[in-house]
Amino acid sequence: MSGVVVVGAQWGDEGKGKLVDVFAEKADIVVRYQGGANAGHTLVVNGLKTILHLVPSGILRPETTCVIAAGVVIDVFSIREEIRRLKDSGLLQNPKQLMISDSATIILPYHKALDAARESALSEAKIGTTGKGIGPAYEDRAARRAILFGDIFDRETLYKKLELALQEKNFLLEGFYKLSPFKIDDLMKDLEQVAEELAPYRAKDNSLFIAKSLKSGKRVLFEGAQGTMLDILHGSYPFVTSSSTLASNACASTGVGTNSIQKVIGVFKAYTTRVGSGPFPTELHDEIGKKIQADGHEFGSTTGRSRRCGWLDLVALKYAIRVNGITNLALMKIDVLSGHDRIGICTSYKLNGEIIFDLPTSPYDLEKVEPIIEWLPGWKEDLTKIKSLSDLPRPTTNYIDYVGAQLGTPIDVISVGPGREQTLWVKPLFNN
Ligand code: GDP
Ligand code: IMO
Ligand code: MG
């Protein structure tokens, strides 16, 4: 079975979008399996930048079918905007290019209002969410009161579900957070318009479609959002998102068997970044951190917030390899590290005076660890125009070899710039 998962191996923004767009050339189907419009996946093709939030990163390949799985939380207004933009720029011409699962959960304005209200109530202890309503929408799903994508096409069901939801949401918003309530008639009117526009993309059974496609030998790429360290169960809780970001969830969220997965590609940057609050052991608060931030344009593609930057963290990466079952790695943004005399790599942590090599599961311990940094020689050359691995400067190759050996996992792809063509191939994606 030809299923490959692309998963973020750090705290998100590793370059998953670029990689999926590159891989999509060889894929028949690209499935986005979790998260929502909190994601910002950037694709650069012929110098033209496209930022996707919900639409899978295979959309710039007209022959590829893009699927949004049941495990995604869809802000229907946001996806309508995204689709309009893609259509306006001629990038989405055939509705058959995009299939949205009827079983996915939808995000409505009250989810966003609650997300914002909860964050401001936390004041100093903020998670630093994207404000896209992700947490409240997944709460509704778990509480078995979510409104599904398929519901927006059935007026009666939608009205009943909205009425029930608003009783509680408005009580919370007005009574607890002292905010304005939402009116059912306004929401119904807006949703009717959205439903009309999104109807061509409606797909009743994506799970069946993908199972049949895999059986007939089609190649399916599963695109993760966020990253391992933001996973609801295995990330740096509570500073995480509200979905399972791990590769295993590609199957659960889409409704395909785990035996469909041939490879799990872990995407990581040559350094580490994090947006929002929470522990970040290798964070740099100095000029080097600022240089990485400036050279890597480390500003969020969803919220525009500046991303915190630090050296590569092998302890966290080894953890990601283990919990996802990563079989192959893609090393992104190596070009950003040009111009440093020496490059730091965290190989272990010190916790309460002891050296440890495994990521502590307690968030309180993760706050306390000190990174132990090994130093490698840097390089000055611009890597962005390099076309072949053999043209990389010697210290860059040493850096890549060192990281690969430490991680004990093959690095299959090296990326030297945001553009599709700035990708140095090591190994093909699919085995067949
Ligand atoms: P994602 O959320 O994992 O898809 O990553 P984002 O798109 O949020 O952030 C990655 C950023 O790095 C985007 O601006 C990409 O265009 C850019 N990018 C991706 N790969 C490379 C690379 O190899 N080098 C450089 N300089 N930029 C890259
Ligand atoms: P992509 O797919 C980086 C972070 C937020 C916040 C935490 C919870 O582009 O890699 P949420 O809005 O999900 O409730 O916020 O998770 N976060 C991301 N950080 N990349 C992302 O997505 C993220 N999606 C959420 O900054 O710290
Ligand atoms: Mg991103």
Coordinates of C-alpha atoms and ligand atoms in Angstrom, one line a residue:
M1 CA 0.0 0.0 0.0
S2 CA 1.4 3.4 -1.0
G3 CA 0.7 5.7 1.8
V4 CA 3.3 8.2 3.1
V5 CA 2.8 10.5 6.0
V6 CA 4.6 13.9 6.2
V7 CA 4.7 15.0 9.9
G8 CA 6.3 18.0 11.6
A9 CA 9.1 16.8 13.9
Q10 CA 9.4 20.0 15.9
W11 CA 7.1 22.7 17.1
G12 CA 5.4 23.3 13.7
D13 CA 6.4 25.5 10.7
E14 CA 9.1 23.1 9.7
G15 CA 8.4 23.5 6.0
K16 CA 5.7 20.8 5.6
G17 CA 3.8 22.8 3.0
K18 CA 6.9 23.2 0.7
L19 CA 7.8 19.5 1.1
V20 CA 4.2 18.2 0.4
D21 CA 4.0 20.4 -2.7
V22 CA 7.3 19.0 -3.9
F23 CA 6.2 15.4 -3.1
A24 CA 2.8 15.9 -4.7
E25 CA 4.3 15.7 -8.1
K26 CA 4.5 11.9 -7.5
A27 CA 1.3 11.6 -5.5
D28 CA -2.3 11.0 -6.7
I29 CA -4.0 12.2 -3.5
V30 CA -2.9 14.6 -0.7
V31 CA -4.9 14.3 2.5
R32 CA -4.9 17.0 5.2
Y33 CA -5.7 15.0 8.4
Q34 CA -5.9 17.2 11.4
G35 CA -5.8 20.7 12.8
G36 CA -7.5 23.7 11.2
A37 CA -6.8 27.2 10.0
N38 CA -4.2 27.5 12.8
A39 CA -1.9 26.0 10.2
G40 CA -0.1 28.1 7.7
H41 CA 1.6 26.1 5.0
T42 CA 3.7 28.1 2.5
L43 CA 4.4 27.1 -1.1
V44 CA 6.6 29.0 -3.4
V45 CA 6.3 28.1 -7.1
N46 CA 8.0 30.1 -9.8
G47 CA 8.6 32.9 -7.2
L48 CA 4.9 33.0 -6.4
K49 CA 4.0 32.5 -2.8
T50 CA 0.7 30.7 -1.8
I51 CA -0.2 30.4 1.9
L52 CA -2.6 27.6 2.7
H53 CA -4.4 27.1 6.0
L54 CA -6.9 24.3 5.3
V55 CA -6.6 23.4 1.7
P56 CA -4.0 20.6 1.3
S57 CA -0.6 21.5 -0.1
G58 CA -1.1 19.3 -3.2
I59 CA -3.5 21.9 -4.7
L60 CA -1.0 23.5 -7.0
R61 CA -0.8 20.2 -8.9
P62 CA -3.9 20.1 -11.0
E63 CA -3.7 16.3 -11.4
T64 CA -3.6 15.6 -7.7
T65 CA -6.9 15.2 -5.7
C66 CA -6.8 17.0 -2.4
V67 CA -8.8 15.6 0.5
I68 CA -9.8 17.2 3.8
A69 CA -10.3 14.4 6.3
A70 CA -12.8 13.9 9.1
G71 CA -10.3 14.8 11.7
V72 CA -9.9 18.4 10.5
V73 CA -11.7 21.3 12.1
I74 CA -13.0 23.5 9.3
D75 CA -13.7 27.2 9.6
V76 CA -16.1 27.3 6.8
F77 CA -15.7 31.1 6.2
S78 CA -12.0 30.8 6.2
I79 CA -12.0 27.9 3.7
R80 CA -14.4 29.8 1.5
E81 CA -11.9 32.7 1.4
E82 CA -9.0 30.3 0.6
I83 CA -11.0 28.7 -2.2
R84 CA -12.0 32.1 -3.6
R85 CA -8.3 33.2 -3.6
L86 CA -7.2 30.0 -5.3
K87 CA -9.9 30.3 -7.9
D88 CA -9.2 34.0 -8.6
S89 CA -5.5 33.2 -9.3
G90 CA -6.5 30.3 -11.6
L91 CA -5.0 27.7 -9.2
L92 CA -8.3 25.8 -8.5
Q93 CA -10.2 25.4 -11.7
N94 CA -11.9 22.1 -11.3
P95 CA -14.0 21.4 -8.1
K96 CA -12.9 17.7 -8.4
Q97 CA -9.5 18.9 -7.1
L98 CA -10.8 19.3 -3.6
M99 CA -12.9 16.9 -1.5
I100 CA -14.1 18.0 1.9
S101 CA -15.3 15.3 4.3
D102 CA -18.9 15.5 5.5
S103 CA -17.8 14.1 8.8
A104 CA -15.3 17.0 9.6
T105 CA -16.1 19.3 12.4
I106 CA -16.9 22.9 11.6
I107 CA -15.6 26.0 13.4
L108 CA -18.1 28.9 13.8
P109 CA -17.5 32.4 15.0
Y110 CA -18.5 31.5 18.6
H111 CA -15.5 29.1 18.8
K112 CA -13.2 31.9 17.9
A113 CA -14.8 34.2 20.4
L114 CA -14.4 31.6 23.1
D115 CA -10.8 30.9 22.1
A116 CA -10.0 34.6 22.5
A117 CA -12.0 35.0 25.7
R118 CA -10.2 32.0 27.3
E119 CA -6.8 33.3 26.3
S120 CA -7.4 36.7 27.8
A121 CA -8.8 35.2 31.0
L122 CA -5.5 33.3 31.3
S123 CA -3.5 36.6 31.2
E124 CA 0.1 35.7 32.1
A125 CA -0.4 32.0 31.6
K126 CA -1.7 32.3 28.0
I127 CA -1.1 29.4 25.6
G128 CA -0.6 31.9 22.8
T129 CA -3.1 30.2 20.6
T130 CA -3.7 31.3 17.0
G131 CA -7.2 32.5 18.0
K132 CA -8.7 30.3 15.2
G133 CA -11.2 28.5 17.5
I134 CA -9.3 25.2 17.4
G135 CA -9.6 24.2 21.1
P136 CA -13.3 25.0 21.5
A137 CA -14.1 23.2 18.2
Y138 CA -12.3 20.0 19.3
E139 CA -14.0 20.3 22.7
D140 CA -17.4 20.2 20.9
R141 CA -16.3 17.1 18.9
A142 CA -15.2 15.3 22.1
A143 CA -18.4 16.3 23.8
R144 CA -20.4 14.9 20.9
R145 CA -22.2 18.1 20.1
A146 CA -20.1 19.3 17.1
I147 CA -21.7 20.6 14.0
L148 CA -20.4 18.6 11.0
F149 CA -19.5 19.8 7.6
G150 CA -22.3 17.7 6.1
D151 CA -24.8 19.4 8.5
I152 CA -24.5 22.8 6.7
F153 CA -26.3 21.3 3.7
D154 CA -29.4 20.3 5.7
R155 CA -31.2 23.4 6.9
E156 CA -33.4 21.6 9.5
T157 CA -30.6 19.7 11.2
L158 CA -28.3 22.7 11.1
Y159 CA -31.0 24.9 12.8
K160 CA -31.6 22.3 15.6
K161 CA -27.9 21.8 16.3
L162 CA -27.1 25.5 16.2
E163 CA -30.0 26.3 18.6
L164 CA -28.7 23.8 21.0
A165 CA -25.1 25.0 20.7
L166 CA -26.0 28.7 21.1
Q167 CA -28.0 28.0 24.3
E168 CA -24.7 27.0 26.0
K169 CA -22.2 29.2 24.0
N170 CA -24.2 32.4 24.5
F171 CA -24.6 31.6 28.2
L172 CA -20.9 31.3 28.5
L173 CA -20.1 34.3 26.4
E174 CA -22.6 36.6 28.0
G175 CA -22.8 35.3 31.5
F176 CA -19.2 34.4 32.1
Y177 CA -17.0 36.4 29.7
K178 CA -19.4 39.5 29.5
L179 CA -19.3 39.4 25.7
S180 CA -22.1 39.8 23.1
P181 CA -24.1 36.7 22.2
F182 CA -24.5 35.3 18.6
K183 CA -27.9 35.3 16.9
I184 CA -29.1 32.2 15.2
D185 CA -30.7 34.0 12.3
D186 CA -27.5 35.7 11.4
L187 CA -25.5 32.5 11.5
M188 CA -28.1 30.6 9.5
K189 CA -28.0 33.3 6.8
D190 CA -24.3 33.3 6.6
L191 CA -24.1 29.5 6.6
E192 CA -26.6 29.2 3.8
Q193 CA -24.4 31.3 1.6
V194 CA -21.3 29.4 2.5
A195 CA -23.0 26.0 1.9
E196 CA -24.0 27.1 -1.6
E197 CA -20.4 28.0 -2.4
L198 CA -18.8 25.0 -0.8
A199 CA -21.3 22.4 -2.1
P200 CA -19.1 21.5 -5.1
Y201 CA -16.4 20.3 -2.8
R202 CA -18.6 18.2 -0.6
A203 CA -17.6 14.5 -0.3
K204 CA -19.7 12.0 1.5
D205 CA -17.1 9.3 2.2
N206 CA -13.5 10.2 2.0
S207 CA -12.4 7.1 3.9
L208 CA -13.9 4.8 1.3
F209 CA -12.5 6.9 -1.5
I210 CA -9.0 6.7 -0.1
A211 CA -9.3 2.9 0.7
K212 CA -10.3 2.2 -2.9
S213 CA -7.6 4.4 -4.3
L214 CA -4.9 2.7 -2.2
K215 CA -6.2 -0.7 -3.3
S216 CA -6.0 0.3 -6.9
G217 CA -2.3 1.3 -6.5
K218 CA -2.8 5.0 -6.1
R219 CA -0.2 7.0 -4.1
V220 CA -1.5 8.8 -1.1
L221 CA 0.3 11.5 0.8
F222 CA -1.0 12.4 4.3
E223 CA -0.1 16.0 5.3
G224 CA 0.2 16.8 9.0
A225 CA -0.3 20.2 10.5
Q226 CA 1.5 21.7 13.5
G227 CA 4.3 19.5 14.9
T228 CA 5.1 16.6 17.3
M229 CA 5.8 18.9 20.3
L230 CA 2.4 20.5 19.9
D231 CA 0.5 17.1 20.1
I232 CA -2.4 17.1 22.6
L233 CA -1.1 14.0 24.4
H234 CA 2.6 13.8 23.7
G235 CA 3.6 17.4 23.2
S236 CA 4.7 20.1 25.8
Y237 CA 1.2 20.1 27.5
P238 CA -0.6 22.4 28.1
F239 CA 1.3 24.5 25.6
V240 CA 0.0 22.4 22.7
T241 CA -2.7 22.5 20.1
S242 CA -5.9 20.5 20.6
S243 CA -5.4 17.7 18.1
S244 CA -3.2 14.7 17.8
T245 CA -0.4 15.9 15.5
L246 CA 1.3 12.5 15.3
A247 CA 1.7 10.4 12.2
S248 CA -0.5 7.7 13.7
N249 CA -3.4 10.1 13.6
A250 CA -3.2 10.3 9.8
C251 CA -4.9 6.9 9.8
A252 CA -7.3 7.5 12.7
S253 CA -8.4 10.9 11.4
T254 CA -8.9 9.8 7.8
G255 CA -10.4 6.4 8.6
V256 CA -7.8 4.2 6.9
G257 CA -5.9 1.3 8.3
T258 CA -2.4 1.6 9.7
N259 CA -1.2 -1.0 7.2
S260 CA -1.7 1.7 4.4
I261 CA 1.4 3.5 5.6
Q262 CA 4.7 2.7 3.9
K263 CA 6.8 5.5 5.2
V264 CA 6.7 8.3 7.7
I265 CA 8.7 11.4 6.7
G266 CA 9.7 13.7 9.6
V267 CA 10.2 17.3 8.5
F268 CA 12.6 19.4 10.5
K269 CA 14.4 22.7 10.2
A270 CA 18.2 22.9 10.6
Y271 CA 17.4 24.9 13.8
T272 CA 14.3 25.1 16.0
T273 CA 11.5 27.6 16.2
R274 CA 8.4 27.9 18.3
V275 CA 5.4 30.3 18.2
G276 CA 3.4 31.0 21.3
S277 CA 4.2 30.2 24.9
G278 CA 5.7 27.1 26.5
P279 CA 9.1 25.4 27.2
F280 CA 11.8 25.7 24.5
P281 CA 15.1 24.2 25.8
T282 CA 17.4 25.5 23.0
E283 CA 15.9 29.0 22.7
L284 CA 18.4 31.7 22.0
H285 CA 17.7 35.1 23.5
D286 CA 20.8 36.8 22.0
E287 CA 22.0 38.2 18.7
I288 CA 22.4 34.7 17.2
G289 CA 18.7 34.0 17.8
K290 CA 17.9 37.3 16.2
K291 CA 20.1 36.5 13.2
I292 CA 18.4 33.1 12.6
Q293 CA 15.0 34.8 13.0
A294 CA 15.9 37.5 10.4
D295 CA 17.7 35.1 7.9
G296 CA 14.9 32.5 8.2
H297 CA 12.1 35.1 8.0
E298 CA 10.7 33.5 11.1
F299 CA 7.4 35.2 11.3
G300 CA 4.2 33.2 11.5
S301 CA 2.3 32.6 8.2
T302 CA -1.1 32.5 10.1
T303 CA -0.7 35.2 12.7
G304 CA 2.4 37.2 11.6
R305 CA 3.8 36.7 15.2
S306 CA 7.6 36.4 15.4
R307 CA 8.8 32.9 16.0
R308 CA 11.2 32.2 18.8
C309 CA 14.4 30.7 17.5
G310 CA 17.1 28.4 18.8
W311 CA 19.7 25.7 17.9
L312 CA 18.7 22.3 16.6
D313 CA 17.5 20.0 19.5
L314 CA 18.4 16.4 18.9
V315 CA 16.8 15.3 22.1
A316 CA 13.4 16.6 21.0
L317 CA 14.0 15.2 17.4
K318 CA 14.8 11.7 18.7
Y319 CA 11.6 11.8 20.7
A320 CA 9.7 12.8 17.5
I321 CA 11.3 9.9 15.6
R322 CA 10.2 7.5 18.3
V323 CA 6.7 8.7 18.9
N324 CA 5.8 9.0 15.2
G325 CA 7.7 6.0 13.9
I326 CA 9.6 8.3 11.5
T327 CA 11.4 6.2 8.9
N328 CA 13.0 9.0 6.8
L329 CA 13.8 12.7 7.4
A330 CA 13.6 15.9 5.4
L331 CA 16.0 18.6 6.5
M332 CA 14.7 22.1 5.7
K333 CA 16.2 25.6 5.7
I334 CA 19.8 24.6 5.9
D335 CA 20.6 27.7 3.9
V336 CA 19.5 29.9 6.8
L337 CA 22.5 28.7 8.9
S338 CA 25.0 30.3 6.5
G339 CA 27.2 33.1 8.0
H340 CA 27.8 31.7 11.5
D341 CA 31.3 31.0 12.8
R342 CA 30.1 27.9 14.6
I343 CA 26.8 26.1 14.8
G344 CA 25.3 24.7 17.9
I345 CA 23.5 21.3 18.2
C346 CA 21.8 20.2 21.4
T347 CA 22.8 16.6 22.1
S348 CA 21.5 16.1 25.6
Y349 CA 19.9 18.0 28.5
K350 CA 21.0 18.6 32.1
L351 CA 18.2 18.1 34.6
N352 CA 18.7 18.6 38.3
G353 CA 22.5 18.2 37.8
E354 CA 22.1 15.0 35.8
I355 CA 22.8 14.5 32.0
I356 CA 19.7 13.0 30.2
F357 CA 19.3 11.9 26.6
D358 CA 15.5 11.4 26.6
L359 CA 12.9 14.1 26.5
P360 CA 11.3 14.5 30.0
T361 CA 7.5 13.9 29.8
S362 CA 6.8 16.2 32.7
P363 CA 6.2 19.8 31.4
Y364 CA 7.7 21.1 34.6
D365 CA 10.9 19.2 34.0
L366 CA 11.0 20.4 30.3
E367 CA 10.9 24.0 31.6
K368 CA 13.9 23.3 33.8
V369 CA 16.3 21.5 31.5
E370 CA 19.5 23.1 30.3
P371 CA 20.6 22.2 26.8
I372 CA 24.1 20.7 26.4
I373 CA 25.5 22.1 23.1
E374 CA 28.1 20.6 20.8
W375 CA 29.7 22.9 18.3
L376 CA 30.4 22.3 14.7
P377 CA 32.3 24.6 12.3
G378 CA 30.0 27.0 10.3
W379 CA 30.1 28.1 6.7
K380 CA 29.8 31.4 4.9
E381 CA 28.6 30.4 1.4
D382 CA 25.1 31.1 0.1
L383 CA 23.4 27.7 -0.4
T384 CA 20.3 28.9 -2.1
K385 CA 21.5 28.3 -5.6
I386 CA 23.1 24.9 -5.1
K387 CA 21.7 22.2 -7.3
S388 CA 23.5 19.1 -6.2
L389 CA 24.5 17.6 -2.9
S390 CA 28.1 17.4 -4.0
D391 CA 28.3 21.2 -4.4
L392 CA 27.5 21.8 -0.7
P393 CA 30.5 23.3 1.3
R394 CA 32.4 20.7 3.3
P395 CA 31.2 22.1 6.8
T396 CA 27.6 21.9 5.6
T397 CA 28.0 18.2 4.6
N398 CA 29.7 17.5 7.9
Y399 CA 26.8 19.1 9.7
I400 CA 24.2 17.0 7.8
D401 CA 26.3 13.8 8.3
Y402 CA 26.6 14.5 12.0
V403 CA 22.9 15.1 12.4
G404 CA 22.0 12.0 10.4
A405 CA 24.4 9.8 12.4
Q406 CA 23.1 11.2 15.7
L407 CA 19.5 10.6 14.7
G408 CA 20.1 7.1 13.2
T409 CA 17.5 7.8 10.6
P410 CA 18.2 8.5 6.9
I411 CA 17.9 12.1 5.7
D412 CA 16.3 11.8 2.3
V413 CA 15.7 15.4 1.3
I414 CA 17.7 18.6 1.9
S415 CA 16.0 21.9 1.2
V416 CA 18.1 25.1 0.5
G417 CA 15.4 27.7 -0.1
P418 CA 11.6 28.2 -0.1
G419 CA 11.2 27.5 -3.9
R420 CA 10.0 24.2 -5.2
E421 CA 13.2 23.9 -7.2
Q422 CA 15.5 24.6 -4.2
T423 CA 15.3 21.0 -3.2
L424 CA 18.2 18.6 -3.2
W425 CA 16.9 15.1 -3.7
V426 CA 18.6 12.2 -2.0
K427 CA 16.0 9.4 -2.3
P428 CA 12.6 9.0 -4.2
L429 CA 9.5 9.1 -2.1
F430 CA 7.5 6.1 -3.1
N431 CA 9.0 2.6 -3.4
N432 CA 6.9 1.6 -6.3
Ligands
GDP1 P1 4.8 24.6 7.6 O1 3.8 25.2 8.5 O2 5.5 23.5 8.1 O3 4.3 24.4 6.2 O4 5.9 25.8 7.4 P2 5.6 27.4 7.1 O5 5.2 27.5 5.7 O6 4.7 27.9 8.2 O7 7.0 28.0 7.4 C1 8.2 27.6 6.7 C2 8.7 28.9 6.0 O8 10.0 28.6 5.5 C3 7.9 29.3 4.8 O9 8.0 30.7 4.7 C4 8.6 28.6 3.6 O10 8.4 29.3 2.4 C5 10.0 28.7 4.1 N1 10.9 27.6 3.6 C6 10.6 26.3 3.4 N2 11.7 25.6 3.1 C7 12.7 26.5 3.1 C8 14.1 26.4 2.9 O11 14.7 25.3 2.7 N3 14.9 27.5 3.0 C9 14.3 28.7 3.3 N4 15.1 29.8 3.4 N5 13.0 28.9 3.5 C10 12.2 27.7 3.4
IMO2 P1 1.7 24.7 11.0 O1 0.8 23.6 10.5 C1 3.3 26.5 14.6 C2 0.7 26.8 18.1 C3 0.2 28.1 18.6 C4 0.0 27.9 20.0 C5 -0.4 26.5 20.1 C6 -1.9 26.3 20.3 O2 1.8 25.9 10.2 O3 3.1 24.1 11.4 P2 -4.0 26.6 18.6 O4 -4.4 27.8 17.8 O5 -3.7 25.5 17.8 O6 -4.9 26.3 19.7 O7 -2.6 27.1 19.3 O8 -0.1 25.8 18.9 N1 0.4 26.4 16.7 C7 1.3 26.4 15.8 N2 2.6 26.7 15.8 N3 2.8 26.1 13.5 C8 1.5 25.7 13.5 O9 0.9 25.1 12.4 C9 0.7 25.9 14.6 N4 -0.6 25.7 14.9 C10 -0.8 26.0 16.2 O10 1.1 29.1 18.2 O11 1.3 28.0 20.7
MG3 MG 3.2 27.0 9.3

